[in-house]
């Protein structure tokens, strides 16, 4: 039922009248769902269920609360890019100094062993991997109609393109502004550039936005994972407020322990590497299953678990055994592996009981 509610908003196949009928039939349930997500308070608390109002409210309200700070960070980032380019003497001077430091910094197509085309396809797959991110997909459940989905798409693409370009420019400028001797950790280059070029108030706003965005993602993931434990893995807990809260605390503790331990793994010695791997792991394990279910295909428990395991295993092998993740992002082989498991296992499923 959860997937059937979401399905029409992702795939608009069929005639205009059919889409309109689907929209009318779904607006009632989805609109009432989203209206209750703000007003209804249940005994189960904020992580009652991924498809119940309180869970949606918890995930989206935290994003709304941190959105104001993140918007401030967006403005501050624009100011930082402008000041950084003035500091280095413009685009031309930045390009010249980067080439003098390392010619690879000004090479557009890199040296991927599979060629730039496959490198590009790998990162396109990284974008498509959003379908495997529960903390992101839950947002779509709060959109009442197709028009809202279109608006959200353009807002996101505009924000993402501008902010990503600004971050890349700041990173390149940091290579020529901050002496390498001062940067023991590459992830400290951003705050160092901001501290050197901007007033203290602007630096504080940028760091506040950075941490706000991080916390928003982290708490959304904790909520989704806790809901999976208390609603799906152990359904008997859904009526117990205390049990649900304990599940949330356990998930948070486990995540904290993992975060502290993986910092000692050479491949995970930066937050960036951890996030990139987590994104590809979720994309490979949950992405193909989500797409198949949205398309209305039947997947029994065994096949679903096999798809999850196959996709995740492919990501692990691609990154840690073959070490090809620098040439083709590991979300692509992970999602392909999950899809392949489905194609092989679908005909072998037992017929549905009458």
Short mmCIF file of C-alpha atoms in Angstrom, two decimals, residues 5 15 68 72 82 94 105 114 136 143 145 150 154 194 208 213 215 217 230 241 283 289 298 312 321 341 353:
data_model
loop_
_atom_site.label_atom_id
_atom_site.label_comp_id
_atom_site.label_asym_id
_atom_site.label_seq_id
_atom_site.Cartn_x
_atom_site.Cartn_y
_atom_site.Cartn_z
CA UNK A 5 0.53 5.57 -2.85
CA UNK A 15 -2.69 9.33 -21.17
CA UNK A 68 16.94 28.91 7.14
CA UNK A 72 22.31 31.85 5.00
CA UNK A 82 33.59 36.34 -4.86
CA UNK A 94 43.43 31.03 -10.69
CA UNK A 105 44.18 20.27 -11.52
CA UNK A 114 37.95 3.15 -18.33
CA UNK A 136 15.54 11.68 0.94
CA UNK A 143 4.25 16.39 -1.91
CA UNK A 145 0.49 16.60 -6.42
CA UNK A 150 7.91 19.60 -10.58
CA UNK A 154 13.60 22.72 -10.24
CA UNK A 194 36.67 31.43 5.14
CA UNK A 208 26.44 26.98 11.36
CA UNK A 213 22.89 20.51 6.93
CA UNK A 215 22.62 17.30 11.42
CA UNK A 217 20.79 14.49 7.14
CA UNK A 230 10.31 -0.62 15.35
CA UNK A 241 6.41 4.68 23.07
CA UNK A 283 22.00 3.20 -3.75
CA UNK A 289 14.41 -2.78 -4.98
CA UNK A 298 6.12 -8.45 -7.16
CA UNK A 312 25.76 -4.09 -1.24
CA UNK A 321 38.75 -5.60 -3.73
CA UNK A 341 19.61 -10.41 -9.07
CA UNK A 353 -1.14 -18.04 -2.90
#
